[in-house]
CSV table of C-alpha atoms in Angstrom, one decimal:
chain,number,residue,atom,x,y,z
A,175,UNK,CA,-209.6,-96.6,147.7
A,176,UNK,CA,-206.9,-95.7,150.3
A,177,UNK,CA,-203.4,-96.9,149.5
A,178,UNK,CA,-201.8,-99.2,152.0
A,179,UNK,CA,-198.7,-97.5,153.6
A,180,UNK,CA,-195.6,-99.6,153.4
A,181,UNK,CA,-192.9,-98.3,155.6
A,182,UNK,CA,-189.4,-99.5,154.7
A,183,UNK,CA,-186.5,-98.9,157.1
A,184,UNK,CA,-182.9,-98.8,156.0
A,185,UNK,CA,-179.7,-98.2,158.0
A,186,UNK,CA,-176.8,-99.3,155.9
A,187,UNK,CA,-175.4,-98.9,152.3
A,188,UNK,CA,-175.5,-102.7,151.7
A,189,UNK,CA,-179.1,-103.1,153.0
A,190,UNK,CA,-180.3,-100.2,150.8
A,191,UNK,CA,-178.7,-101.9,147.7
A,192,UNK,CA,-180.7,-105.0,148.4
A,193,UNK,CA,-183.9,-103.1,149.0
A,194,UNK,CA,-183.6,-100.9,145.9
A,195,UNK,CA,-185.8,-102.9,143.5
A,196,UNK,CA,-188.4,-103.6,146.2
A,197,UNK,CA,-188.6,-99.8,146.9
A,198,UNK,CA,-189.1,-99.2,143.2
A,199,UNK,CA,-191.8,-101.8,143.0
A,200,UNK,CA,-193.7,-100.3,145.9
A,201,UNK,CA,-193.2,-96.7,144.6
A,202,UNK,CA,-194.6,-97.7,141.2
A,203,UNK,CA,-197.7,-99.5,142.6
A,204,UNK,CA,-201.1,-98.0,142.3
A,205,UNK,CA,-202.3,-99.6,145.5
A,206,UNK,CA,-199.3,-98.9,147.8
A,207,UNK,CA,-197.8,-95.8,149.3
A,208,UNK,CA,-194.1,-96.0,150.0
A,209,UNK,CA,-192.7,-94.6,153.2
A,210,UNK,CA,-188.9,-94.6,153.8
A,211,UNK,CA,-187.2,-94.2,157.2
A,212,UNK,CA,-183.5,-93.7,157.0
A,213,UNK,CA,-181.2,-94.2,160.0
A,214,UNK,CA,-177.9,-95.5,161.3
A,215,UNK,CA,-174.9,-95.3,159.0
A,216,UNK,CA,-176.8,-93.5,156.2
A,217,UNK,CA,-176.7,-90.3,158.3
A,218,UNK,CA,-173.1,-90.6,159.4
A,219,UNK,CA,-170.3,-88.5,157.8
A,220,UNK,CA,-167.9,-91.2,158.7
A,221,UNK,CA,-169.8,-93.7,156.6
A,222,UNK,CA,-170.3,-91.4,153.6
A,223,UNK,CA,-173.7,-89.8,154.2
A,224,UNK,CA,-175.2,-92.5,152.0
A,225,UNK,CA,-178.8,-91.2,152.5
A,226,UNK,CA,-177.8,-88.9,149.6
A,227,UNK,CA,-177.6,-91.9,147.3
A,228,UNK,CA,-181.2,-92.8,148.2
A,229,UNK,CA,-182.4,-89.3,147.3
A,230,UNK,CA,-180.3,-89.3,144.1
A,231,UNK,CA,-182.1,-92.4,143.1
A,232,UNK,CA,-185.4,-90.5,143.1
A,233,UNK,CA,-186.8,-91.7,146.5
A,234,UNK,CA,-188.4,-89.4,149.0
A,235,UNK,CA,-187.1,-89.9,152.6
A,236,UNK,CA,-190.1,-89.5,155.0
A,237,UNK,CA,-188.1,-89.6,158.2
A,238,UNK,CA,-184.4,-89.5,159.3
A,239,UNK,CA,-183.7,-91.0,162.7
A,240,UNK,CA,-180.2,-90.0,163.8
A,241,UNK,CA,-179.3,-92.7,166.4
A,242,UNK,CA,-175.6,-93.4,166.1
A,243,UNK,CA,-173.3,-92.1,168.8
A,244,UNK,CA,-169.7,-91.2,167.7
A,245,UNK,CA,-168.1,-93.8,169.9
A,246,UNK,CA,-168.0,-97.4,168.8
A,247,UNK,CA,-167.9,-98.9,172.3
A,248,UNK,CA,-170.4,-101.6,173.4
A,249,UNK,CA,-172.0,-99.0,175.7
A,250,UNK,CA,-172.4,-96.6,172.9
A,251,UNK,CA,-174.0,-99.2,170.6
A,252,UNK,CA,-176.5,-100.0,173.5
A,253,UNK,CA,-177.3,-96.3,173.9
A,254,UNK,CA,-177.7,-95.9,170.1
A,255,UNK,CA,-180.2,-98.8,170.1
A,256,UNK,CA,-182.2,-97.0,172.8
A,257,UNK,CA,-182.1,-93.7,171.0
A,258,UNK,CA,-183.3,-95.5,167.9
A,259,UNK,CA,-186.4,-96.9,169.7
A,260,UNK,CA,-187.4,-93.4,170.8
A,261,UNK,CA,-187.0,-92.1,167.2
A,262,UNK,CA,-188.9,-94.9,165.6
A,263,UNK,CA,-191.7,-94.6,168.2
A,264,UNK,CA,-192.2,-90.9,167.2
A,265,UNK,CA,-191.9,-91.7,163.4
A,266,UNK,CA,-194.5,-94.5,163.5
A,267,UNK,CA,-196.9,-92.4,165.4
A,268,UNK,CA,-196.6,-89.7,162.7
A,269,UNK,CA,-196.5,-91.9,159.6
A,270,UNK,CA,-199.1,-94.5,160.7
A,271,UNK,CA,-197.9,-97.2,158.4
A,272,UNK,CA,-199.9,-100.4,157.7
A,273,UNK,CA,-196.8,-102.5,157.7
A,274,UNK,CA,-193.1,-102.1,158.5
A,275,UNK,CA,-190.5,-103.8,156.2
A,276,UNK,CA,-187.2,-104.7,157.8
A,277,UNK,CA,-184.2,-106.4,156.3
A,278,UNK,CA,-181.3,-107.8,158.3
A,279,UNK,CA,-180.1,-108.3,161.8
A,280,UNK,CA,-178.3,-105.2,162.9
A,281,UNK,CA,-179.0,-103.2,166.1
A,282,UNK,CA,-180.8,-100.5,164.0
A,283,UNK,CA,-183.3,-103.1,162.9
A,284,UNK,CA,-183.8,-104.2,166.5
A,285,UNK,CA,-184.7,-100.7,167.5
A,286,UNK,CA,-187.1,-100.4,164.5
A,287,UNK,CA,-188.7,-103.8,165.3
A,288,UNK,CA,-189.1,-103.2,169.1
A,289,UNK,CA,-190.8,-99.9,168.5
A,290,UNK,CA,-193.1,-101.4,165.8
A,291,UNK,CA,-194.0,-104.3,168.1
A,292,UNK,CA,-195.2,-101.9,170.9
A,293,UNK,CA,-197.0,-99.7,168.4
A,294,UNK,CA,-199.0,-102.7,167.2
A,295,UNK,CA,-197.8,-102.4,163.6
A,296,UNK,CA,-197.3,-105.7,161.6
A,297,UNK,CA,-193.7,-106.3,160.6
A,298,UNK,CA,-192.4,-108.0,157.5
A,299,UNK,CA,-188.9,-109.4,158.0
A,300,UNK,CA,-186.6,-110.2,155.0
A,301,UNK,CA,-183.8,-112.8,155.0
A,302,UNK,CA,-185.0,-114.7,158.0
A,303,UNK,CA,-183.9,-118.1,159.4
A,304,UNK,CA,-180.2,-117.7,158.5
A,305,UNK,CA,-177.5,-118.3,161.1
A,306,UNK,CA,-174.2,-116.6,162.0
A,307,UNK,CA,-172.7,-118.5,164.8
A,308,UNK,CA,-170.6,-116.4,167.3
A,309,UNK,CA,-172.2,-113.1,166.3
A,310,UNK,CA,-174.7,-110.8,167.8
A,311,UNK,CA,-176.5,-110.9,164.5
A,312,UNK,CA,-177.7,-114.4,165.4
A,313,UNK,CA,-179.5,-113.2,168.5
A,314,UNK,CA,-180.9,-110.1,166.9
A,315,UNK,CA,-182.1,-111.9,163.8
A,316,UNK,CA,-184.1,-114.5,165.7
A,317,UNK,CA,-185.4,-111.8,168.2
A,318,UNK,CA,-186.9,-109.8,165.3
A,319,UNK,CA,-188.3,-113.0,163.8
A,320,UNK,CA,-190.4,-113.4,167.0
A,321,UNK,CA,-191.6,-109.8,166.7
A,322,UNK,CA,-192.5,-110.1,163.0
A,323,UNK,CA,-195.8,-111.2,161.4
A,324,UNK,CA,-194.6,-112.0,157.9
A,325,UNK,CA,-191.3,-113.8,157.2
A,326,UNK,CA,-189.5,-113.7,153.8
A,327,UNK,CA,-186.7,-116.3,153.5
A,328,UNK,CA,-184.0,-117.1,150.9
A,329,UNK,CA,-183.9,-120.9,151.1
A,330,UNK,CA,-185.9,-123.9,152.2
A,331,UNK,CA,-183.7,-124.6,155.2
A,332,UNK,CA,-184.2,-121.1,156.5
A,333,UNK,CA,-188.0,-121.5,156.1
A,334,UNK,CA,-187.8,-124.6,158.2
A,335,UNK,CA,-185.8,-122.8,160.9
A,336,UNK,CA,-188.3,-120.0,161.1
A,337,UNK,CA,-191.1,-122.5,161.5
A,338,UNK,CA,-189.0,-124.3,164.2
A,339,UNK,CA,-189.0,-121.1,166.1
A,340,UNK,CA,-192.8,-121.4,166.3
A,341,UNK,CA,-193.9,-119.2,163.5
A,342,UNK,CA,-197.0,-120.0,161.5
A,343,UNK,CA,-196.0,-121.8,158.2
A,344,UNK,CA,-198.7,-119.8,156.4
A,345,UNK,CA,-196.8,-116.6,157.1
A,346,UNK,CA,-193.4,-117.8,156.0
A,347,UNK,CA,-192.6,-117.2,152.3
A,348,UNK,CA,-189.7,-118.6,150.3
A,349,UNK,CA,-188.7,-115.7,148.0
A,350,UNK,CA,-185.0,-116.3,147.3
A,351,UNK,CA,-182.0,-114.0,147.9
A,352,UNK,CA,-182.5,-110.3,147.2
A,353,UNK,CA,-178.9,-109.9,146.2
A,354,UNK,CA,-179.4,-112.3,143.2
A,355,UNK,CA,-182.4,-110.2,142.1
A,356,UNK,CA,-180.4,-107.0,142.2
A,357,UNK,CA,-177.6,-108.5,140.1
A,358,UNK,CA,-180.1,-109.8,137.5
A,359,UNK,CA,-182.0,-106.5,137.3
A,360,UNK,CA,-179.0,-104.1,137.4
A,361,UNK,CA,-177.2,-102.8,134.3
A,362,UNK,CA,-173.6,-103.1,135.4
A,363,UNK,CA,-170.9,-100.7,134.4
A,364,UNK,CA,-168.1,-101.8,132.0
A,365,UNK,CA,-164.5,-101.9,133.2
A,366,UNK,CA,-163.3,-98.6,131.6
A,367,UNK,CA,-166.4,-96.6,132.9
A,368,UNK,CA,-166.0,-98.1,136.4
A,369,UNK,CA,-162.3,-97.2,136.6
A,370,UNK,CA,-163.0,-93.7,135.5
A,371,UNK,CA,-165.9,-93.3,138.0
A,372,UNK,CA,-164.1,-94.8,141.0
A,373,UNK,CA,-160.6,-93.4,140.3
A,374,UNK,CA,-158.5,-96.6,140.2
A,375,UNK,CA,-157.2,-99.1,137.7
A,376,UNK,CA,-157.8,-102.9,137.9
A,377,UNK,CA,-154.6,-105.0,138.0
A,378,UNK,CA,-153.7,-108.5,136.7
A,379,UNK,CA,-155.3,-109.8,139.8
A,380,UNK,CA,-158.0,-108.1,141.9
A,381,UNK,CA,-159.4,-108.7,145.4
A,382,UNK,CA,-162.3,-107.2,147.2
A,383,UNK,CA,-161.9,-107.1,151.0
A,384,UNK,CA,-164.7,-106.4,153.5
A,385,UNK,CA,-164.0,-107.1,157.2
A,386,UNK,CA,-166.5,-106.3,159.9
A,387,UNK,CA,-165.6,-106.4,163.6
A,388,UNK,CA,-166.4,-109.6,165.4
A,389,UNK,CA,-169.4,-108.6,167.6
A,390,UNK,CA,-168.9,-111.3,170.3
A,391,UNK,CA,-165.3,-112.3,170.4
A,392,UNK,CA,-164.2,-108.7,170.0
A,393,UNK,CA,-160.8,-109.2,171.5
A,394,UNK,CA,-159.7,-111.1,168.4
A,395,UNK,CA,-160.8,-108.7,165.7
A,396,UNK,CA,-157.7,-106.5,165.5
A,397,UNK,CA,-155.3,-109.5,165.7
A,398,UNK,CA,-157.3,-111.4,163.1
A,399,UNK,CA,-157.5,-108.5,160.7
A,400,UNK,CA,-153.7,-107.7,161.1
A,401,UNK,CA,-152.9,-111.3,160.1
A,402,UNK,CA,-155.1,-110.9,157.0
A,403,UNK,CA,-153.3,-107.6,156.1
A,404,UNK,CA,-149.9,-109.2,156.6
A,405,UNK,CA,-150.8,-111.8,153.9
A,406,UNK,CA,-152.2,-109.2,151.6
A,407,UNK,CA,-149.0,-107.2,151.7
A,408,UNK,CA,-147.1,-110.1,150.2
A,409,UNK,CA,-149.2,-110.1,147.0
A,410,UNK,CA,-147.8,-108.8,143.7
A,411,UNK,CA,-149.7,-107.5,140.7
A,412,UNK,CA,-152.8,-107.4,142.8
A,413,UNK,CA,-155.3,-104.5,143.2
A,414,UNK,CA,-156.9,-104.6,146.6
A,415,UNK,CA,-160.2,-102.8,147.0
A,416,UNK,CA,-161.4,-102.3,150.6
A,417,UNK,CA,-164.9,-101.3,151.7
A,418,UNK,CA,-165.2,-99.9,155.2
A,419,UNK,CA,-166.7,-102.0,158.0
A,420,UNK,CA,-170.2,-101.5,159.4
A,421,UNK,CA,-170.8,-99.3,162.5
A,422,UNK,CA,-170.4,-102.1,165.0
A,423,UNK,CA,-168.4,-102.0,168.2
A,424,UNK,CA,-164.7,-101.9,167.2
A,425,UNK,CA,-165.1,-100.5,163.7
A,426,UNK,CA,-162.8,-97.5,164.2
A,427,UNK,CA,-159.6,-99.6,164.7
A,428,UNK,CA,-160.4,-101.6,161.5
A,429,UNK,CA,-160.8,-98.4,159.6
A,430,UNK,CA,-157.4,-97.1,160.9
A,431,UNK,CA,-155.7,-100.3,160.0
A,432,UNK,CA,-157.1,-100.1,156.4
A,433,UNK,CA,-155.9,-96.5,156.1
A,434,UNK,CA,-152.4,-97.4,157.3
A,435,UNK,CA,-152.3,-100.3,154.8
A,436,UNK,CA,-153.3,-98.0,151.9
A,437,UNK,CA,-150.7,-95.4,152.9
A,438,UNK,CA,-147.9,-97.9,152.2
A,439,UNK,CA,-149.4,-99.9,149.4
A,440,UNK,CA,-150.0,-98.1,146.1
A,441,UNK,CA,-152.1,-101.0,144.7
A,442,UNK,CA,-154.9,-100.5,147.2
A,443,UNK,CA,-157.9,-98.3,147.7
A,444,UNK,CA,-160.7,-98.0,150.2
A,445,UNK,CA,-164.3,-96.7,150.0
A,446,UNK,CA,-166.7,-95.6,152.7
A,447,UNK,CA,-169.4,-96.5,150.3
A,448,UNK,CA,-169.3,-97.3,146.6
A,449,UNK,CA,-173.1,-97.3,146.0
A,450,UNK,CA,-174.9,-100.5,145.1
A,451,UNK,CA,-174.4,-100.3,141.4
A,452,UNK,CA,-170.7,-99.5,141.6
A,453,UNK,CA,-170.2,-102.2,144.2
A,454,UNK,CA,-171.9,-104.9,142.1
A,455,UNK,CA,-170.0,-103.7,139.0
A,456,UNK,CA,-166.7,-103.8,140.9
A,457,UNK,CA,-167.5,-107.3,142.3
A,458,UNK,CA,-168.0,-108.6,138.7
A,459,UNK,CA,-164.3,-107.9,137.9
A,460,UNK,CA,-162.8,-109.4,141.0
A,461,UNK,CA,-160.9,-112.7,141.2
A,462,UNK,CA,-162.0,-113.3,144.8
A,463,UNK,CA,-163.7,-111.7,147.7
A,464,UNK,CA,-162.1,-111.9,151.2
A,465,UNK,CA,-163.7,-111.1,154.6
A,466,UNK,CA,-166.8,-111.8,156.5
A,467,UNK,CA,-169.4,-109.9,154.6
A,468,UNK,CA,-172.6,-111.8,153.6
A,469,UNK,CA,-172.0,-110.6,150.0
A,470,UNK,CA,-169.3,-113.2,149.8
A,471,UNK,CA,-171.9,-115.9,150.3
A,472,UNK,CA,-174.7,-114.5,148.1
A,473,UNK,CA,-173.6,-112.0,145.5
A,474,UNK,CA,-170.1,-113.4,144.8
A,475,UNK,CA,-171.3,-116.9,144.0
A,476,UNK,CA,-173.8,-115.4,141.6
A,477,UNK,CA,-170.9,-114.0,139.6
A,478,UNK,CA,-169.1,-117.3,140.0
A,479,UNK,CA,-166.4,-115.6,142.0
A,480,UNK,CA,-164.5,-117.4,144.8
A,481,UNK,CA,-164.9,-116.3,148.4
A,482,UNK,CA,-162.3,-116.6,151.2
A,483,UNK,CA,-164.6,-116.4,154.3
A,484,UNK,CA,-162.1,-114.9,156.7
A,485,UNK,CA,-163.8,-114.9,160.1
A,486,UNK,CA,-163.2,-116.3,163.6
A,487,UNK,CA,-166.5,-118.2,163.4
A,488,UNK,CA,-166.8,-119.7,159.9
A,489,UNK,CA,-170.1,-121.4,160.4
A,490,UNK,CA,-172.7,-119.0,158.9
């Protein structure tokens, strides 16, 4: 009996963390063959070459698609998306997967989905039907939904939204949030081990800050993030842990602002990528999460940790 080839695409550190247990399940199956395509931020030095974490976890990477241009302008993101489509077209032709699994709503996934659509390969799309008003993610997410055959959603309202988009209810599955599964299955590090591994000490109060550039109202990102940093500077007895932004248009200035903040604040530290286990372990010791990362809306509540959703468009 031939194994069915399940091709999973990953382009970011956060996305891989969510996919980790799914990848393990496919890898351990007697009836499935796991194929992994790595792209986007995973292959960038500026974002920590996180493909190495995937390899260190014991997975074989079948294809690496280097699509990110060094610039973070809107034009560069558009060109990166086009390069990605070319790379995925070649990869699918060689790997011949039976199904492509995509998670998320970034431009890397748009490239992967478009190439898969024209190749005639069924697409399974995870975390569908959600909404992020005022973000390019909104348009990309629903576009991929229309290209996908199977839809895996985290909540009943998201299931209803996918069906409202015209998708067959028999192909929409309510499976819950993958971030919750990761927390329940992972053996988190204790405080002392984590401090030793990451090279910093927790304080009386601890905040985790992740701020991604606004992808539509870009002109406000720098001003908004500056206002947030001005507030953080006033905090005493507080360890501030930054994680770098995603590779969206305008990310470079956010990174520079983080580095400038750290240079004048000894109770702060930044990471290009912590790795999924280190991130969840760190999150478990935080007093609050600040920023516009989806982890503040899924993983943080699972730990019963408060989130300050700092974004221009708070409806998501």
